[in-house]
Short mmCIF file of N, CA, C and O in Angstrom, two decimals:
data_model
loop_
_atom_site.label_atom_id
_atom_site.label_comp_id
_atom_site.label_asym_id
_atom_site.label_seq_id
_atom_site.Cartn_x
_atom_site.Cartn_y
_atom_site.Cartn_z
N GLN A 24 120.72 42.75 32.58
CA GLN A 24 120.55 44.07 32.00
C GLN A 24 119.52 44.01 30.88
O GLN A 24 119.57 43.11 30.05
N VAL A 25 118.58 44.95 30.88
CA VAL A 25 117.56 45.01 29.84
C VAL A 25 117.57 46.41 29.24
O VAL A 25 117.46 47.40 29.96
N LEU A 26 117.70 46.48 27.95
CA LEU A 26 117.61 47.74 27.25
C LEU A 26 116.22 47.87 26.65
O LEU A 26 115.75 46.96 25.96
N LEU A 27 115.57 48.99 26.92
CA LEU A 27 114.21 49.23 26.44
C LEU A 27 114.19 50.48 25.58
O LEU A 27 114.69 51.53 26.00
N VAL A 28 113.61 50.38 24.41
CA VAL A 28 113.54 51.53 23.50
C VAL A 28 112.10 51.71 23.04
O VAL A 28 111.56 50.84 22.33
N GLU A 29 111.52 52.83 23.42
CA GLU A 29 110.15 53.13 23.03
C GLU A 29 110.11 53.87 21.70
O GLU A 29 111.05 54.59 21.35
N SER A 30 109.00 53.71 21.01
CA SER A 30 108.76 54.45 19.77
C SER A 30 107.26 54.55 19.54
O SER A 30 106.48 53.89 20.23
N GLY A 31 106.88 55.38 18.58
CA GLY A 31 105.48 55.47 18.21
C GLY A 31 104.74 56.68 18.74
O GLY A 31 103.57 56.90 18.40
N GLY A 32 105.40 57.47 19.57
CA GLY A 32 104.75 58.67 20.07
C GLY A 32 104.61 59.72 18.97
O GLY A 32 105.13 59.56 17.87
N GLY A 33 103.87 60.76 19.28
CA GLY A 33 103.68 61.83 18.32
C GLY A 33 102.57 62.76 18.73
O GLY A 33 102.10 62.71 19.88
N SER A 34 102.16 63.60 17.79
CA SER A 34 101.08 64.55 18.05
C SER A 34 99.85 64.14 17.27
O SER A 34 99.94 63.89 16.06
N VAL A 35 98.72 64.08 17.95
CA VAL A 35 97.46 63.72 17.32
C VAL A 35 96.36 64.63 17.84
O VAL A 35 96.50 65.26 18.90
N GLN A 36 95.27 64.67 17.11
CA GLN A 36 94.12 65.43 17.58
C GLN A 36 93.27 64.56 18.48
O GLN A 36 93.32 63.33 18.43
N SER A 37 92.49 65.22 19.29
CA SER A 37 91.57 64.53 20.18
C SER A 37 90.70 63.56 19.38
O SER A 37 90.19 63.90 18.31
N GLY A 38 90.57 62.34 19.90
CA GLY A 38 89.81 61.30 19.22
C GLY A 38 90.66 60.38 18.36
O GLY A 38 90.17 59.35 17.88
N GLY A 39 91.91 60.76 18.16
CA GLY A 39 92.80 59.95 17.34
C GLY A 39 93.38 58.77 18.09
O GLY A 39 93.07 58.52 19.25
N SER A 40 94.23 58.03 17.38
CA SER A 40 94.84 56.82 17.93
C SER A 40 96.34 56.83 17.71
O SER A 40 96.84 57.45 16.74
N LEU A 41 97.04 56.15 18.58
CA LEU A 41 98.47 55.90 18.43
C LEU A 41 98.77 54.52 18.96
O LEU A 41 98.08 54.03 19.86
N ARG A 42 99.82 53.90 18.41
CA ARG A 42 100.30 52.65 18.96
C ARG A 42 101.76 52.83 19.32
O ARG A 42 102.61 53.11 18.46
N LEU A 43 102.04 52.67 20.59
CA LEU A 43 103.40 52.74 21.08
C LEU A 43 104.03 51.35 21.05
O LEU A 43 103.35 50.35 21.27
N SER A 44 105.33 51.33 20.81
CA SER A 44 106.08 50.08 20.83
C SER A 44 107.25 50.23 21.78
O SER A 44 107.79 51.33 21.96
N CYS A 45 107.64 49.12 22.37
CA CYS A 45 108.80 49.09 23.24
C CYS A 45 109.61 47.85 22.88
O CYS A 45 109.15 46.72 23.11
N ALA A 46 110.76 48.07 22.30
CA ALA A 46 111.64 46.96 21.93
C ALA A 46 112.55 46.66 23.11
O ALA A 46 113.22 47.55 23.63
N ALA A 47 112.56 45.40 23.52
CA ALA A 47 113.36 44.98 24.67
C ALA A 47 114.50 44.09 24.22
O ALA A 47 114.34 43.26 23.32
N SER A 48 115.63 44.22 24.88
CA SER A 48 116.79 43.41 24.53
C SER A 48 116.64 41.97 25.00
O SER A 48 117.29 41.07 24.48
N THR A 49 115.77 41.74 25.98
CA THR A 49 115.46 40.39 26.43
C THR A 49 114.01 40.34 26.85
O THR A 49 113.44 41.36 27.27
N TYR A 50 113.42 39.17 26.71
CA TYR A 50 111.99 39.06 27.03
C TYR A 50 111.72 37.73 27.72
O TYR A 50 110.68 37.13 27.50
N THR A 51 112.64 37.30 28.56
CA THR A 51 112.49 36.03 29.27
C THR A 51 112.12 36.31 30.72
O THR A 51 112.79 37.08 31.39
N ASP A 52 111.02 35.68 31.16
CA ASP A 52 110.60 35.83 32.56
C ASP A 52 110.48 37.29 32.95
O ASP A 52 111.02 37.73 33.95
N THR A 53 109.79 38.04 32.10
CA THR A 53 109.64 39.47 32.38
C THR A 53 108.18 39.85 32.58
O THR A 53 107.29 39.28 31.97
N ASN A 54 107.99 40.80 33.45
CA ASN A 54 106.72 41.49 33.58
C ASN A 54 106.95 42.89 33.03
O ASN A 54 107.95 43.53 33.34
N MET A 55 106.03 43.35 32.19
CA MET A 55 106.24 44.60 31.48
C MET A 55 105.12 45.58 31.78
O MET A 55 103.97 45.18 31.99
N GLY A 56 105.45 46.86 31.74
CA GLY A 56 104.43 47.86 32.01
C GLY A 56 104.63 49.12 31.20
O GLY A 56 105.72 49.41 30.73
N TRP A 57 103.55 49.85 31.04
CA TRP A 57 103.57 51.19 30.46
C TRP A 57 103.18 52.19 31.53
O TRP A 57 102.20 51.98 32.26
N PHE A 58 103.94 53.25 31.58
CA PHE A 58 103.68 54.34 32.51
C PHE A 58 103.65 55.65 31.75
O PHE A 58 104.14 55.73 30.62
N ARG A 59 103.10 56.67 32.37
CA ARG A 59 103.13 57.99 31.75
C ARG A 59 103.35 59.06 32.82
O ARG A 59 103.01 58.86 34.00
N GLN A 60 103.92 60.14 32.37
CA GLN A 60 104.17 61.25 33.30
C GLN A 60 103.96 62.56 32.57
O GLN A 60 104.64 62.86 31.59
N ALA A 61 103.00 63.32 33.05
CA ALA A 61 102.72 64.64 32.52
C ALA A 61 103.52 65.67 33.32
O ALA A 61 103.88 65.41 34.47
N PRO A 62 103.81 66.82 32.74
CA PRO A 62 104.58 67.85 33.46
C PRO A 62 103.95 68.21 34.79
O PRO A 62 102.73 68.45 34.87
N GLY A 63 104.74 68.18 35.83
CA GLY A 63 104.26 68.55 37.16
C GLY A 63 103.48 67.47 37.88
O GLY A 63 102.96 67.70 38.97
N LYS A 64 103.39 66.30 37.27
CA LYS A 64 102.63 65.21 37.88
C LYS A 64 103.53 64.01 38.13
O LYS A 64 104.58 63.87 37.52
N GLU A 65 103.07 63.13 39.00
CA GLU A 65 103.81 61.90 39.27
C GLU A 65 103.63 60.91 38.13
O GLU A 65 102.63 60.95 37.40
N ARG A 66 104.59 60.03 38.02
CA ARG A 66 104.48 58.96 37.03
C ARG A 66 103.38 58.00 37.46
O ARG A 66 103.33 57.58 38.62
N GLU A 67 102.51 57.66 36.52
CA GLU A 67 101.42 56.75 36.85
C GLU A 67 101.41 55.55 35.93
O GLU A 67 101.76 55.65 34.74
N GLY A 68 101.00 54.42 36.49
CA GLY A 68 100.91 53.20 35.71
C GLY A 68 99.69 53.23 34.80
O GLY A 68 98.60 53.58 35.24
N VAL A 69 99.89 52.86 33.57
CA VAL A 69 98.82 52.84 32.57
C VAL A 69 98.30 51.42 32.38
O VAL A 69 97.11 51.17 32.43
N ALA A 70 99.22 50.50 32.17
CA ALA A 70 98.86 49.11 31.94
C ALA A 70 100.10 48.25 32.17
O ALA A 70 101.22 48.73 32.04
N ALA A 71 99.86 46.99 32.49
CA ALA A 71 100.96 46.05 32.70
C ALA A 71 100.54 44.68 32.20
O ALA A 71 99.34 44.37 32.13
N ILE A 72 101.54 43.90 31.87
CA ILE A 72 101.28 42.53 31.43
C ILE A 72 102.26 41.63 32.16
O ILE A 72 103.47 41.87 32.17
N GLN A 73 101.70 40.61 32.80
CA GLN A 73 102.53 39.74 33.60
C GLN A 73 103.18 38.67 32.73
O GLN A 73 102.79 38.48 31.57
N ASP A 74 104.14 37.94 33.31
CA ASP A 74 104.86 36.95 32.51
C ASP A 74 103.96 35.81 32.06
O ASP A 74 104.29 35.10 31.11
N ASP A 75 102.80 35.65 32.70
CA ASP A 75 101.85 34.62 32.26
C ASP A 75 100.81 35.18 31.30
O ASP A 75 99.87 34.47 30.91
N GLY A 76 100.96 36.45 30.91
CA GLY A 76 100.06 37.05 29.93
C GLY A 76 98.89 37.82 30.50
O GLY A 76 98.16 38.48 29.75
N ARG A 77 98.67 37.74 31.79
CA ARG A 77 97.56 38.49 32.38
C ARG A 77 97.85 39.99 32.30
O ARG A 77 98.98 40.42 32.45
N THR A 78 96.78 40.75 32.07
CA THR A 78 96.92 42.20 31.90
C THR A 78 96.21 42.95 33.00
O THR A 78 95.22 42.48 33.58
N ILE A 79 96.74 44.11 33.30
CA ILE A 79 96.15 44.99 34.32
C ILE A 79 96.12 46.40 33.74
O ILE A 79 97.07 46.81 33.06
N TYR A 80 95.04 47.12 34.01
CA TYR A 80 94.90 48.48 33.48
C TYR A 80 94.52 49.46 34.57
O TYR A 80 93.82 49.11 35.54
N LEU A 81 94.94 50.69 34.36
CA LEU A 81 94.41 51.78 35.16
C LEU A 81 92.92 51.85 34.85
O LEU A 81 92.54 51.87 33.67
N ASP A 82 92.10 51.84 35.87
CA ASP A 82 90.65 51.74 35.67
C ASP A 82 90.12 52.78 34.70
O ASP A 82 89.27 52.48 33.85
N SER A 83 90.60 54.00 34.80
CA SER A 83 90.07 55.09 33.99
C SER A 83 90.40 54.94 32.50
O SER A 83 89.83 55.63 31.67
N LEU A 84 91.32 54.03 32.18
CA LEU A 84 91.74 53.86 30.80
C LEU A 84 91.19 52.59 30.15
O LEU A 84 91.40 52.37 28.95
N LYS A 85 90.54 51.78 30.95
CA LYS A 85 89.98 50.53 30.40
C LYS A 85 89.03 50.85 29.25
O LYS A 85 88.20 51.73 29.33
N GLY A 86 89.18 50.08 28.17
CA GLY A 86 88.32 50.28 27.02
C GLY A 86 88.93 51.18 25.97
O GLY A 86 88.54 51.12 24.81
N ARG A 87 89.89 52.03 26.36
CA ARG A 87 90.55 52.90 25.38
C ARG A 87 91.97 52.45 25.08
O ARG A 87 92.44 52.59 23.95
N PHE A 88 92.66 51.91 26.08
CA PHE A 88 94.05 51.48 25.91
C PHE A 88 94.12 49.96 25.98
O PHE A 88 93.42 49.34 26.79
N THR A 89 95.00 49.38 25.16
CA THR A 89 95.21 47.94 25.16
C THR A 89 96.69 47.63 25.15
O THR A 89 97.41 48.11 24.26
N ILE A 90 97.13 46.85 26.11
CA ILE A 90 98.53 46.41 26.16
C ILE A 90 98.62 45.03 25.54
O ILE A 90 97.73 44.19 25.71
N SER A 91 99.68 44.81 24.79
CA SER A 91 99.89 43.50 24.18
C SER A 91 101.39 43.31 23.99
O SER A 91 102.18 44.23 24.19
N GLN A 92 101.75 42.11 23.60
CA GLN A 92 103.18 41.81 23.41
C GLN A 92 103.37 40.78 22.32
O GLN A 92 102.47 39.99 22.02
N ASP A 93 104.54 40.84 21.73
CA ASP A 93 104.97 39.83 20.78
C ASP A 93 106.30 39.32 21.33
O ASP A 93 107.34 39.96 21.13
N ARG A 94 106.26 38.21 22.03
CA ARG A 94 107.47 37.72 22.68
C ARG A 94 108.54 37.35 21.66
O ARG A 94 109.73 37.53 21.92
N ALA A 95 108.12 36.84 20.52
CA ALA A 95 109.10 36.44 19.50
C ALA A 95 109.89 37.65 19.01
O ALA A 95 111.07 37.54 18.66
N LYS A 96 109.23 38.81 19.00
CA LYS A 96 109.89 40.03 18.55
C LYS A 96 110.44 40.85 19.72
O LYS A 96 110.97 41.94 19.51
N HIS A 97 110.27 40.34 20.94
CA HIS A 97 110.73 41.07 22.13
C HIS A 97 110.14 42.47 22.17
O HIS A 97 110.83 43.44 22.47
N THR A 98 108.88 42.58 21.86
CA THR A 98 108.26 43.90 21.76
C THR A 98 106.96 43.97 22.54
O THR A 98 106.13 43.07 22.48
N LEU A 99 106.82 45.07 23.24
CA LEU A 99 105.61 45.40 23.99
C LEU A 99 104.89 46.52 23.26
O LEU A 99 105.53 47.40 22.69
N TYR A 100 103.56 46.47 23.26
CA TYR A 100 102.77 47.49 22.57
C TYR A 100 101.76 48.13 23.52
O TYR A 100 101.32 47.52 24.49
N LEU A 101 101.38 49.34 23.14
CA LEU A 101 100.25 50.00 23.82
C LEU A 101 99.42 50.67 22.74
O LEU A 101 99.86 51.65 22.13
N GLN A 102 98.26 50.11 22.47
CA GLN A 102 97.32 50.71 21.53
C GLN A 102 96.45 51.70 22.28
O GLN A 102 95.80 51.34 23.27
N MET A 103 96.47 52.94 21.82
CA MET A 103 95.71 53.99 22.50
C MET A 103 94.69 54.56 21.53
O MET A 103 95.04 55.09 20.47
N ASN A 104 93.42 54.43 21.87
CA ASN A 104 92.33 54.91 21.03
C ASN A 104 91.57 56.03 21.72
O ASN A 104 91.64 56.19 22.94
N THR A 105 90.82 56.76 20.92
CA THR A 105 89.99 57.87 21.44
C THR A 105 90.80 58.74 22.38
O THR A 105 90.40 59.00 23.53
N LEU A 106 91.94 59.16 21.92
CA LEU A 106 92.83 59.94 22.77
C LEU A 106 92.23 61.28 23.14
O LEU A 106 91.47 61.89 22.36
N LYS A 107 92.58 61.72 24.35
CA LYS A 107 92.08 62.97 24.90
C LYS A 107 93.27 63.88 25.26
O LYS A 107 94.37 63.37 25.51
N PRO A 108 93.05 65.16 25.33
CA PRO A 108 94.16 66.06 25.71
C PRO A 108 94.80 65.67 27.04
O PRO A 108 96.02 65.83 27.20
N GLU A 109 94.03 65.12 27.96
CA GLU A 109 94.59 64.72 29.25
C GLU A 109 95.48 63.49 29.17
O GLU A 109 96.12 63.12 30.15
N ASP A 110 95.53 62.85 28.00
CA ASP A 110 96.46 61.74 27.80
C ASP A 110 97.85 62.24 27.43
O ASP A 110 98.79 61.44 27.32
N THR A 111 97.99 63.53 27.23
CA THR A 111 99.29 64.10 26.88
C THR A 111 100.29 63.85 28.00
O THR A 111 100.04 64.19 29.15
N ALA A 112 101.41 63.22 27.65
CA ALA A 112 102.43 62.87 28.64
C ALA A 112 103.61 62.22 27.94
O ALA A 112 103.53 61.88 26.76
N MET A 113 104.66 62.03 28.70
CA MET A 113 105.75 61.17 28.25
C MET A 113 105.38 59.76 28.68
O MET A 113 105.01 59.54 29.85
N TYR A 114 105.47 58.84 27.75
CA TYR A 114 105.11 57.45 28.02
C TYR A 114 106.38 56.62 28.11
O TYR A 114 107.25 56.67 27.23
N TYR A 115 106.44 55.82 29.18
CA TYR A 115 107.62 55.01 29.45
C TYR A 115 107.27 53.53 29.49
O TYR A 115 106.22 53.13 30.00
N CYS A 116 108.19 52.75 29.01
CA CYS A 116 108.11 51.30 29.10
C CYS A 116 108.97 50.87 30.28
O CYS A 116 110.04 51.46 30.51
N ALA A 117 108.53 49.85 31.01
CA ALA A 117 109.29 49.36 32.15
C ALA A 117 109.30 47.84 32.15
O ALA A 117 108.34 47.21 31.69
N ALA A 118 110.37 47.26 32.68
CA ALA A 118 110.49 45.81 32.73
C ALA A 118 110.95 45.36 34.10
O ALA A 118 111.78 46.01 34.75
N ARG A 119 110.40 44.22 34.51
CA ARG A 119 110.86 43.59 35.73
C ARG A 119 111.34 42.19 35.35
O ARG A 119 110.54 41.38 34.85
N LEU A 120 112.60 41.92 35.59
CA LEU A 120 113.12 40.59 35.33
C LEU A 120 112.81 39.68 36.49
O LEU A 120 112.88 40.09 37.65
N GLY A 121 112.49 38.43 36.18
CA GLY A 121 112.25 37.46 37.24
C GLY A 121 110.79 37.39 37.63
O GLY A 121 109.98 38.23 37.28
N TYR A 122 110.48 36.36 38.37
CA TYR A 122 109.09 36.13 38.76
C TYR A 122 108.59 37.22 39.70
O TYR A 122 109.34 37.75 40.50
N TYR A 123 107.30 37.47 39.58
CA TYR A 123 106.66 38.43 40.44
C TYR A 123 105.54 37.73 41.19
O TYR A 123 104.67 37.10 40.59
N TYR A 124 105.59 37.80 42.53
CA TYR A 124 104.64 37.06 43.35
C TYR A 124 103.64 37.95 44.07
O TYR A 124 102.79 37.45 44.80
N GLY A 125 103.72 39.23 43.85
CA GLY A 125 102.85 40.13 44.59
C GLY A 125 101.50 40.32 43.93
O GLY A 125 101.19 39.71 42.90
N PRO A 126 100.68 41.19 44.51
CA PRO A 126 99.36 41.48 43.93
C PRO A 126 99.50 42.14 42.56
O PRO A 126 100.42 42.93 42.34
N SER A 127 98.57 41.87 41.67
CA SER A 127 98.66 42.39 40.31
C SER A 127 98.65 43.92 40.29
O SER A 127 99.38 44.53 39.50
N TYR A 128 97.86 44.53 41.17
CA TYR A 128 97.72 45.98 41.11
C TYR A 128 99.05 46.70 41.37
O TYR A 128 99.25 47.82 40.93
N VAL A 129 99.94 46.04 42.07
CA VAL A 129 101.23 46.66 42.37
C VAL A 129 102.05 46.87 41.10
O VAL A 129 102.92 47.74 41.04
N LEU A 130 101.75 46.10 40.04
CA LEU A 130 102.46 46.27 38.77
C LEU A 130 102.09 47.58 38.08
O LEU A 130 102.69 47.93 37.08
N LEU A 131 101.12 48.30 38.62
CA LEU A 131 100.83 49.64 38.12
C LEU A 131 101.54 50.71 38.96
O LEU A 131 101.27 51.89 38.80
N THR A 132 102.44 50.29 39.82
CA THR A 132 103.30 51.21 40.54
C THR A 132 104.73 51.02 40.04
O THR A 132 105.05 50.00 39.43
N THR A 133 105.59 51.97 40.32
CA THR A 133 106.95 51.90 39.78
C THR A 133 107.83 50.91 40.54
O THR A 133 108.84 50.45 40.01
N SER A 134 107.45 50.55 41.75
CA SER A 134 108.36 49.81 42.62
C SER A 134 108.82 48.45 42.11
O SER A 134 109.96 48.07 42.35
N PRO A 135 107.99 47.66 41.41
CA PRO A 135 108.48 46.33 41.01
C PRO A 135 109.48 46.32 39.86
O PRO A 135 110.09 45.29 39.60
N TYR A 136 109.65 47.43 39.19
CA TYR A 136 110.39 47.43 37.93
C TYR A 136 111.88 47.74 38.11
O TYR A 136 112.26 48.62 38.87
N ASN A 137 112.68 46.98 37.35
CA ASN A 137 114.12 47.13 37.41
C ASN A 137 114.68 48.04 36.34
O ASN A 137 115.75 48.62 36.49
N TYR A 138 113.97 48.09 35.20
CA TYR A 138 114.52 48.78 34.04
C TYR A 138 113.47 49.68 33.41
O TYR A 138 112.29 49.34 33.38
N TRP A 139 113.95 50.79 32.86
CA TRP A 139 113.07 51.78 32.26
C TRP A 139 113.64 52.25 30.92
O TRP A 139 114.86 52.35 30.75
N GLY A 140 112.74 52.55 30.00
CA GLY A 140 113.15 53.17 28.76
C GLY A 140 113.26 54.67 28.92
O GLY A 140 113.00 55.22 29.99
N GLN A 141 113.63 55.33 27.83
CA GLN A 141 113.83 56.78 27.86
C GLN A 141 112.53 57.55 27.64
O GLN A 141 112.48 58.75 27.89
N GLY A 142 111.52 56.88 27.16
CA GLY A 142 110.22 57.51 26.97
C GLY A 142 109.97 57.99 25.57
O GLY A 142 110.90 58.23 24.78
N THR A 143 108.69 58.12 25.25
CA THR A 143 108.25 58.67 23.97
C THR A 143 107.10 59.63 24.25
O THR A 143 106.19 59.30 25.03
N GLN A 144 107.15 60.80 23.64
CA GLN A 144 106.18 61.84 23.95
C GLN A 144 104.89 61.65 23.16
O GLN A 144 104.92 61.41 21.94
N VAL A 145 103.78 61.77 23.85
CA VAL A 145 102.45 61.76 23.23
C VAL A 145 101.78 63.10 23.53
O VAL A 145 101.67 63.48 24.70
N THR A 146 101.36 63.78 22.48
CA THR A 146 100.69 65.07 22.65
C THR A 146 99.36 65.01 21.93
O THR A 146 99.30 64.72 20.73
N VAL A 147 98.29 65.28 22.65
CA VAL A 147 96.94 65.24 22.10
C VAL A 147 96.37 66.65 22.15
O VAL A 147 96.25 67.24 23.22
N SER A 148 96.00 67.17 21.00
CA SER A 148 95.45 68.53 20.93
C SER A 148 93.93 68.48 20.79
O SER A 148 93.39 67.55 20.19
N SER A 149 93.29 69.48 21.34
CA SER A 149 91.82 69.52 21.30
C SER A 149 91.32 70.14 20.01
O SER A 149 92.06 70.73 19.24
#
């Protein structure tokens, strides 16, 4: 069982920055990801970090978003810069316990993940 608690969301103006955090109850042999879901849209993968530290990003967000982790603190981060109104969404943290042997890009889909947080809202105004 993994408990995930996101924080750091809020309202910012276009061009601003936010850093999201996800505190996990365990961080052993985990692959972690950030997802977002805007009203009326499907949940989409934003970024993921594998248990060996490799990172994967949604192509359209490369250069603006950075995923990182502090294993000692059991915390996952998402640094979001140059935010745009289209980044407005609920942001979710997800965890997959155990080794992952599939293609990296699949970690940007919901299927590999066992556990999800409750989400934190990000609103970007123009």
